[in-house]
Amino acid sequence: MRKAFICPTKYVQGEDEILNLGYFVKSFGESALLIAHKDDVARVKDKLDKTCEKFGITFVESGFKGECSRQEVARLQEVSKKNRCACTIGLGGGKAIDTAKCVAEGEALIIVPTIAATDAPTSHSAVLYTRDGAFDDYAYFKQSPSVILIDTTVIAKAPTRFLVSGMGDALSTYFEARATSNSYSKVNAGLPCGYREGTCGEARGTNTALALAKLCYETLIKDGVRAKAASDCNLVTPALENIIETNILLSGIGFESGGLAGAHAIHDGLTILEGSHKYFHGEKVAFGTIIQLVLENAPKEELNQVLDFCLEVGLPVCLSDIGVDSITEDELMEVAKKSCVEEESIYSMPFPITVESVAAAIITADKIGKDYKEKRMCK
Ligand SMILES: [Zn+2]
């Protein structure tokens, strides 16, 4: 059987770690193209100036326009060429990071997340949008980023909702990897580089990825609540450090090399509901995880543990928690249909999938979540 595993070349996290960014730039050359939103640059400006001075490097500021589009990527590649930048830095949240991945095309790339809201920083893929912000295509590169550099002090000071959302994204990782493994479905780690064209590489997940996905879930259960408390106080504690690693590294490797299944496909379906738009990716993925567990009739203890976790850290357990107070039969079927389009990861579940079974799981999970929440509140 053909198997594949992919991960970043180096992962480093620590307090005030941005002070060492210059060291990593220096390993490529004298200057780096800095792709970041100006507000994110402002948050860490002091540290950027200090690291430039200490390591004798320069950042070429790119005037990033905020959208990861083909035009913006081409413009930034020109800026990089003209200034002879030795490497590319993506600093901030999802868009800056994805744009940096597209500009670097798998070469000499340093990712500096300033929030731990998703597991995207470690992956070798990015999402392209049109200039108007509509979905364009997925892009896959020959390598994951060269360096993931995380300043835990910066993450601790970001709003807690980002960290909790990252935990929601990480919550699905083990259950989706387990389903993918049980069904011998393919994983993203096997995909070829380049914008999505031609044939897909077919590879199954490794035992390594499944073990890391398991550790991802175990760490959430062990440290999630304490990490949230630390984030509320804007402080770095061992629990917060563990959760940052879980949200970004374990979940990132887990989804790319362990595989996606029901939770993310159902997340994609839920996005068509207007009310859900103001909720983050990881928040919807958390409820998608509960729906997947209902769909696969997971053991009661497992489902209860996930529900307890969600309620303790403040992740959604029912539709109204993601802004959907009522749903019509038609809307429900639309959500289920979108979760079940041909290219969706839902077919990595180890049993046959129908639109009706997904719709039933959504409604049942909503009821179970609501009842569970009420029962806990009465205690
Ligand atoms: Zn995700």
Short mmCIF file of C-alpha atoms and ligand atoms in Angstrom, two decimals:
data_model
loop_
_atom_site.label_atom_id
_atom_site.label_comp_id
_atom_site.label_asym_id
_atom_site.label_seq_id
_atom_site.Cartn_x
_atom_site.Cartn_y
_atom_site.Cartn_z
CA MET A 1 0.00 0.00 0.00
CA ARG A 2 1.27 3.49 -0.86
CA LYS A 3 1.48 5.81 2.18
CA ALA A 4 2.59 9.44 2.58
CA PHE A 5 3.46 11.84 5.38
CA ILE A 6 4.31 15.54 5.14
CA CYS A 7 5.37 18.09 7.76
CA PRO A 8 7.23 21.40 8.08
CA THR A 9 11.03 21.24 8.10
CA LYS A 10 11.34 23.11 11.39
CA TYR A 11 8.84 24.08 14.09
CA VAL A 12 9.90 26.42 16.86
CA GLN A 13 7.79 28.09 19.54
CA GLY A 14 8.69 30.12 22.59
CA GLU A 15 8.18 33.35 24.49
CA ASP A 16 9.23 36.39 22.42
CA GLU A 17 10.40 34.02 19.67
CA ILE A 18 9.94 36.72 17.00
CA LEU A 19 13.20 38.15 18.34
CA ASN A 20 14.86 35.15 16.65
CA LEU A 21 13.11 35.60 13.29
CA GLY A 22 16.22 37.29 11.88
CA TYR A 23 18.28 34.20 12.62
CA PHE A 24 16.07 32.10 10.35
CA VAL A 25 16.02 34.78 7.64
CA LYS A 26 19.82 34.84 7.80
CA SER A 27 19.92 31.11 7.05
CA PHE A 28 18.52 32.01 3.60
CA GLY A 29 20.17 35.38 2.97
CA GLU A 30 20.10 39.08 3.78
CA SER A 31 16.47 40.07 3.21
CA ALA A 32 12.94 38.69 3.37
CA LEU A 33 9.68 39.65 1.72
CA LEU A 34 7.28 40.32 4.60
CA ILE A 35 3.64 39.51 3.79
CA ALA A 36 1.42 40.72 6.61
CA HIS A 37 -1.55 42.93 7.33
CA LYS A 38 -0.38 46.31 8.64
CA ASP A 39 -2.24 45.83 11.95
CA ASP A 40 -0.39 42.56 12.56
CA VAL A 41 2.93 44.24 11.76
CA ALA A 42 2.06 47.01 14.22
CA ARG A 43 1.46 44.45 16.99
CA VAL A 44 5.01 43.08 16.73
CA LYS A 45 6.88 46.06 15.24
CA ASP A 46 9.27 46.39 18.20
CA LYS A 47 10.38 42.78 17.96
CA LEU A 48 10.74 42.97 14.16
CA ASP A 49 12.99 46.03 14.48
CA LYS A 50 15.09 44.36 17.17
CA THR A 51 15.59 41.14 15.23
CA CYS A 52 16.63 43.09 12.09
CA GLU A 53 19.24 44.95 14.06
CA LYS A 54 20.53 41.90 15.92
CA PHE A 55 20.93 39.69 12.84
CA GLY A 56 21.70 42.38 10.25
CA ILE A 57 18.79 41.55 7.94
CA THR A 58 16.06 43.61 6.29
CA PHE A 59 12.34 43.09 5.76
CA VAL A 60 10.89 44.23 2.45
CA GLU A 61 7.37 45.34 3.32
CA SER A 62 4.98 44.27 0.61
CA GLY A 63 1.86 46.42 1.10
CA PHE A 64 -0.19 43.21 1.25
CA LYS A 65 -3.70 43.95 0.00
CA GLY A 66 -5.44 41.37 2.21
CA GLU A 67 -6.69 38.86 -0.36
CA CYS A 68 -4.95 35.68 -1.52
CA SER A 69 -5.69 36.07 -5.24
CA ARG A 70 -3.67 35.06 -8.32
CA GLN A 71 -3.12 38.75 -9.14
CA GLU A 72 -1.84 39.60 -5.65
CA VAL A 73 0.43 36.53 -5.66
CA ALA A 74 1.92 37.58 -9.05
CA ARG A 75 2.41 41.16 -7.82
CA LEU A 76 4.20 40.00 -4.67
CA GLN A 77 6.43 37.61 -6.61
CA GLU A 78 7.50 40.62 -8.72
CA VAL A 79 8.26 42.64 -5.56
CA SER A 80 10.31 39.74 -4.22
CA LYS A 81 12.28 39.40 -7.47
CA LYS A 82 12.94 43.12 -7.79
CA ASN A 83 14.24 43.34 -4.23
CA ARG A 84 16.19 40.06 -4.49
CA CYS A 85 14.50 38.67 -1.37
CA ALA A 86 16.12 35.47 -0.14
CA CYS A 87 12.96 34.18 1.52
CA THR A 88 9.28 34.88 2.13
CA ILE A 89 7.60 35.47 5.49
CA GLY A 90 3.86 35.09 6.05
CA LEU A 91 2.99 36.78 9.35
CA GLY A 92 -0.48 37.02 10.89
CA GLY A 93 -3.67 35.08 10.21
CA GLY A 94 -4.95 32.84 7.42
CA LYS A 95 -4.87 35.15 4.37
CA ALA A 96 -1.30 36.43 4.86
CA ILE A 97 -0.09 32.89 5.50
CA ASP A 98 -1.83 31.43 2.44
CA THR A 99 -0.57 34.27 0.25
CA ALA A 100 3.01 33.73 1.47
CA LYS A 101 2.70 30.02 0.64
CA CYS A 102 1.60 30.84 -2.92
CA VAL A 103 4.34 33.45 -3.38
CA ALA A 104 7.07 31.11 -2.09
CA GLU A 105 5.79 28.05 -4.00
CA GLY A 106 7.32 25.68 -1.48
CA GLU A 107 10.76 27.36 -1.31
CA ALA A 108 12.38 29.28 1.59
CA LEU A 109 9.20 30.06 3.47
CA ILE A 110 8.86 31.19 7.10
CA ILE A 111 5.39 31.23 8.65
CA VAL A 112 4.76 33.34 11.76
CA PRO A 113 1.17 32.87 13.00
CA THR A 114 0.03 35.56 15.42
CA ILE A 115 -3.13 33.62 16.40
CA ALA A 116 -3.70 29.87 16.94
CA ALA A 117 -7.15 29.80 15.35
CA THR A 118 -6.60 27.05 12.75
CA ASP A 119 -4.13 24.37 11.74
CA ALA A 120 -3.36 25.99 8.36
CA PRO A 121 0.17 27.32 9.15
CA THR A 122 1.89 23.91 8.91
CA SER A 123 0.23 22.66 5.73
CA HIS A 124 1.58 22.54 2.17
CA SER A 125 -1.70 23.84 0.77
CA ALA A 126 -3.46 27.20 0.41
CA VAL A 127 -6.83 28.47 -0.72
CA LEU A 128 -6.95 30.97 -3.58
CA TYR A 129 -9.74 33.52 -3.91
CA THR A 130 -10.78 35.78 -6.76
CA ARG A 131 -10.16 39.52 -6.44
CA ASP A 132 -13.75 39.87 -5.17
CA GLY A 133 -13.17 37.33 -2.41
CA ALA A 134 -14.98 34.32 -3.93
CA PHE A 135 -13.41 30.84 -3.78
CA ASP A 136 -11.07 30.19 -6.74
CA ASP A 137 -9.05 27.00 -6.18
CA TYR A 138 -6.84 24.99 -3.83
CA ALA A 139 -3.10 25.11 -4.35
CA TYR A 140 -0.63 22.42 -3.24
CA PHE A 141 3.12 22.94 -3.03
CA LYS A 142 6.04 20.53 -3.20
CA GLN A 143 6.96 21.16 0.44
CA SER A 144 5.47 22.36 3.71
CA PRO A 145 6.90 25.64 5.07
CA SER A 146 10.62 25.64 5.91
CA VAL A 147 10.09 27.22 9.34
CA ILE A 148 7.02 27.69 11.52
CA LEU A 149 7.96 30.26 14.13
CA ILE A 150 5.55 30.90 16.96
CA ASP A 151 5.85 33.64 19.52
CA THR A 152 3.76 32.31 22.42
CA THR A 153 3.70 35.74 24.09
CA VAL A 154 1.93 37.17 21.03
CA ILE A 155 -0.56 34.27 20.88
CA ALA A 156 -1.32 34.68 24.62
CA LYS A 157 -2.23 38.31 24.03
CA ALA A 158 -4.58 37.61 21.11
CA PRO A 159 -8.33 37.33 21.85
CA THR A 160 -9.18 33.98 23.50
CA ARG A 161 -11.88 33.24 20.93
CA PHE A 162 -9.14 32.55 18.35
CA LEU A 163 -7.46 29.97 20.60
CA VAL A 164 -10.79 28.29 21.38
CA SER A 165 -11.66 28.19 17.70
CA GLY A 166 -8.28 26.55 17.04
CA MET A 167 -9.20 23.93 19.61
CA GLY A 168 -12.43 23.33 17.66
CA ASP A 169 -10.44 22.75 14.47
CA ALA A 170 -8.09 20.42 16.38
CA LEU A 171 -11.01 18.57 17.98
CA SER A 172 -11.98 16.95 14.68
CA THR A 173 -8.44 15.83 13.81
CA TYR A 174 -8.34 12.47 15.60
CA PHE A 175 -11.88 11.42 14.67
CA GLU A 176 -11.34 12.27 11.00
CA ALA A 177 -7.93 10.54 10.91
CA ARG A 178 -9.44 7.47 12.59
CA ALA A 179 -12.25 7.31 10.02
CA THR A 180 -9.79 7.81 7.13
CA SER A 181 -7.59 5.04 8.48
CA ASN A 182 -10.52 2.65 8.97
CA SER A 183 -11.71 3.25 5.40
CA TYR A 184 -8.21 3.20 3.82
CA SER A 185 -9.03 6.55 2.21
CA LYS A 186 -6.40 8.81 0.68
CA VAL A 187 -4.76 11.70 2.54
CA ASN A 188 -3.72 15.18 1.36
CA ALA A 189 -0.05 14.40 2.09
CA GLY A 190 -0.03 12.36 -1.11
CA LEU A 191 -1.20 15.18 -3.37
CA PRO A 192 1.18 16.48 -6.03
CA CYS A 193 2.35 20.10 -6.11
CA GLY A 194 0.94 22.84 -8.30
CA TYR A 195 -2.51 24.31 -8.58
CA ARG A 196 -5.12 21.56 -8.64
CA GLU A 197 -4.81 20.13 -12.11
CA GLY A 198 -4.35 16.71 -13.62
CA THR A 199 -4.17 13.54 -11.60
CA CYS A 200 -4.16 13.32 -7.82
CA GLY A 201 -1.53 11.34 -5.99
CA GLU A 202 -3.11 8.48 -4.11
CA ALA A 203 -1.58 7.70 -0.73
CA ARG A 204 -2.94 6.44 2.57
CA GLY A 205 -2.04 7.75 6.03
CA THR A 206 0.84 6.47 8.15
CA ASN A 207 0.71 5.09 11.70
CA THR A 208 2.81 8.14 12.62
CA ALA A 209 0.09 10.58 11.58
CA LEU A 210 -2.63 8.60 13.36
CA ALA A 211 -0.57 8.56 16.59
CA LEU A 212 -0.06 12.34 16.38
CA ALA A 213 -3.79 12.84 15.76
CA LYS A 214 -4.51 10.82 18.90
CA LEU A 215 -2.06 12.93 20.91
CA CYS A 216 -3.84 16.00 19.50
CA TYR A 217 -7.16 14.90 21.03
CA GLU A 218 -5.61 13.73 24.34
CA THR A 219 -3.85 17.08 24.81
CA LEU A 220 -7.07 19.02 24.19
CA ILE A 221 -8.83 17.00 26.90
CA LYS A 222 -5.89 17.36 29.30
CA ASP A 223 -4.98 21.03 28.81
CA GLY A 224 -7.78 22.78 26.89
CA VAL A 225 -9.61 24.33 29.83
CA ARG A 226 -6.43 25.50 31.56
CA ALA A 227 -5.07 26.95 28.31
CA LYS A 228 -8.25 28.96 27.84
CA ALA A 229 -7.83 30.39 31.37
CA ALA A 230 -4.22 31.35 30.60
CA SER A 231 -5.31 33.04 27.38
CA ASP A 232 -8.04 34.94 29.26
CA CYS A 233 -5.25 36.30 31.50
CA ASN A 234 -2.94 36.92 28.48
CA LEU A 235 -0.32 34.70 30.09
CA VAL A 236 1.93 31.91 28.81
CA THR A 237 1.62 28.73 30.91
CA PRO A 238 2.66 25.13 30.15
CA ALA A 239 -0.99 24.31 29.33
CA LEU A 240 -1.21 27.20 26.86
CA GLU A 241 2.08 26.11 25.27
CA ASN A 242 0.70 22.59 24.89
CA ILE A 243 -2.49 23.85 23.26
CA ILE A 244 -0.65 26.15 20.85
CA GLU A 245 1.40 23.13 19.73
CA THR A 246 -1.80 21.08 19.52
CA ASN A 247 -3.78 23.64 17.50
CA ILE A 248 -1.00 24.36 15.03
CA LEU A 249 1.43 21.43 14.81
CA LEU A 250 -0.46 18.29 15.89
CA SER A 251 -3.70 19.29 14.21
CA GLY A 252 -1.86 20.48 11.08
CA ILE A 253 0.05 17.24 10.61
CA GLY A 254 -3.03 15.30 11.69
CA PHE A 255 -5.30 16.69 9.00
CA GLU A 256 -2.81 16.63 6.12
CA SER A 257 -1.23 13.28 6.80
CA GLY A 258 -4.03 11.61 8.78
CA GLY A 259 -6.91 12.71 6.59
CA LEU A 260 -10.19 14.61 6.71
CA ALA A 261 -13.60 12.91 6.86
CA GLY A 262 -17.08 13.82 8.11
CA ALA A 263 -16.50 16.82 10.38
CA HIS A 264 -14.89 19.09 7.75
CA ALA A 265 -17.31 18.03 4.99
CA ILE A 266 -20.26 18.85 7.25
CA HIS A 267 -18.55 22.13 8.18
CA ASP A 268 -18.51 22.98 4.48
CA GLY A 269 -22.22 22.18 4.31
CA LEU A 270 -23.02 24.33 7.36
CA THR A 271 -21.37 27.36 5.75
CA ILE A 272 -24.38 27.84 3.44
CA LEU A 273 -26.51 28.80 6.46
CA GLU A 274 -26.56 32.59 6.71
CA GLY A 275 -26.54 32.63 10.53
CA SER A 276 -23.28 30.66 10.67
CA HIS A 277 -21.26 33.27 8.77
CA LYS A 278 -20.15 35.20 11.82
CA TYR A 279 -18.76 32.03 13.40
CA PHE A 280 -15.15 30.94 12.89
CA HIS A 281 -14.02 27.87 10.94
CA GLY A 282 -13.00 25.96 14.09
CA GLU A 283 -16.28 26.74 15.86
CA LYS A 284 -18.27 25.16 13.04
CA VAL A 285 -15.81 22.26 12.80
CA ALA A 286 -16.40 21.51 16.50
CA PHE A 287 -20.12 21.08 15.89
CA GLY A 288 -19.27 19.16 12.69
CA THR A 289 -17.27 16.78 14.91
CA ILE A 290 -20.30 16.14 17.11
CA ILE A 291 -22.37 15.47 13.98
CA GLN A 292 -19.72 13.04 12.68
CA LEU A 293 -19.76 11.17 16.01
CA VAL A 294 -23.55 10.85 15.78
CA LEU A 295 -23.31 9.78 12.12
CA GLU A 296 -20.87 6.98 13.02
CA ASN A 297 -22.73 6.07 16.21
CA ALA A 298 -19.57 6.53 18.31
CA PRO A 299 -19.56 5.16 21.88
CA LYS A 300 -21.64 7.21 24.32
CA GLU A 301 -18.65 7.91 26.60
CA GLU A 302 -16.71 9.34 23.66
CA LEU A 303 -19.55 11.60 22.54
CA ASN A 304 -20.11 12.77 26.13
CA GLN A 305 -16.42 13.54 26.56
CA VAL A 306 -16.48 15.68 23.41
CA LEU A 307 -19.67 17.45 24.56
CA ASP A 308 -18.19 18.12 28.01
CA PHE A 309 -15.05 19.50 26.42
CA CYS A 310 -16.97 21.81 24.08
CA LEU A 311 -19.15 23.15 26.89
CA GLU A 312 -16.15 23.72 29.18
CA VAL A 313 -14.13 25.73 26.66
CA GLY A 314 -17.13 27.40 25.01
CA LEU A 315 -17.37 25.61 21.66
CA PRO A 316 -20.74 25.07 19.92
CA VAL A 317 -22.74 21.90 20.63
CA CYS A 318 -25.92 22.68 18.68
CA LEU A 319 -27.18 24.69 15.70
CA SER A 320 -28.21 27.73 17.74
CA ASP A 321 -24.62 27.92 19.06
CA ILE A 322 -23.50 28.65 15.47
CA GLY A 323 -26.19 31.27 14.89
CA VAL A 324 -28.84 28.97 13.39
CA ASP A 325 -31.94 29.29 15.57
CA SER A 326 -34.24 27.53 13.13
CA ILE A 327 -33.74 25.46 10.01
CA THR A 328 -36.29 24.52 7.35
CA GLU A 329 -36.47 21.07 5.76
CA ASP A 330 -35.17 22.57 2.49
CA GLU A 331 -32.21 24.28 4.17
CA LEU A 332 -31.34 21.07 6.01
CA MET A 333 -31.30 19.08 2.77
CA GLU A 334 -29.15 21.78 1.10
CA VAL A 335 -26.61 21.55 3.94
CA ALA A 336 -26.57 17.74 3.73
CA LYS A 337 -26.24 17.83 -0.06
CA LYS A 338 -23.32 20.25 0.07
CA SER A 339 -21.63 18.01 2.68
CA CYS A 340 -21.99 15.11 0.24
CA VAL A 341 -20.78 16.57 -3.08
CA GLU A 342 -18.50 14.21 -4.94
CA GLU A 343 -15.14 15.75 -3.99
CA GLU A 344 -15.97 16.03 -0.26
CA SER A 345 -13.99 14.21 2.43
CA ILE A 346 -17.19 12.68 3.84
CA TYR A 347 -16.57 9.60 1.70
CA SER A 348 -13.56 8.88 3.93
CA MET A 349 -16.05 7.66 6.53
CA PRO A 350 -15.82 3.86 6.73
CA PHE A 351 -19.43 3.16 5.67
CA PRO A 352 -21.78 4.21 2.86
CA ILE A 353 -22.96 7.83 3.06
CA THR A 354 -26.33 9.16 1.96
CA VAL A 355 -27.66 12.72 2.02
CA GLU A 356 -30.55 11.49 4.22
CA SER A 357 -28.21 9.92 6.79
CA VAL A 358 -26.20 13.16 7.05
CA ALA A 359 -29.40 15.23 7.46
CA ALA A 360 -30.58 12.86 10.19
CA ALA A 361 -27.23 13.14 11.99
CA ILE A 362 -27.35 16.97 11.90
CA ILE A 363 -30.81 17.12 13.48
CA THR A 364 -30.06 14.38 16.03
CA ALA A 365 -26.71 15.96 17.01
CA ASP A 366 -28.49 19.29 17.47
CA LYS A 367 -31.02 17.66 19.83
CA ILE A 368 -28.36 15.70 21.75
CA GLY A 369 -26.22 18.82 22.15
CA LYS A 370 -29.12 20.98 23.28
CA ASP A 371 -30.37 18.39 25.80
CA TYR A 372 -26.87 17.80 27.12
CA LYS A 373 -26.31 21.51 27.65
CA GLU A 374 -29.62 21.87 29.51
CA LYS A 375 -28.89 18.86 31.71
CA ARG A 376 -25.50 20.29 32.65
CA MET A 377 -26.97 23.70 33.43
CA CYS A 378 -29.51 22.09 35.81
CA LYS A 379 -26.79 20.29 37.75
ZN ZN B 1 -9.94 22.87 9.57
#
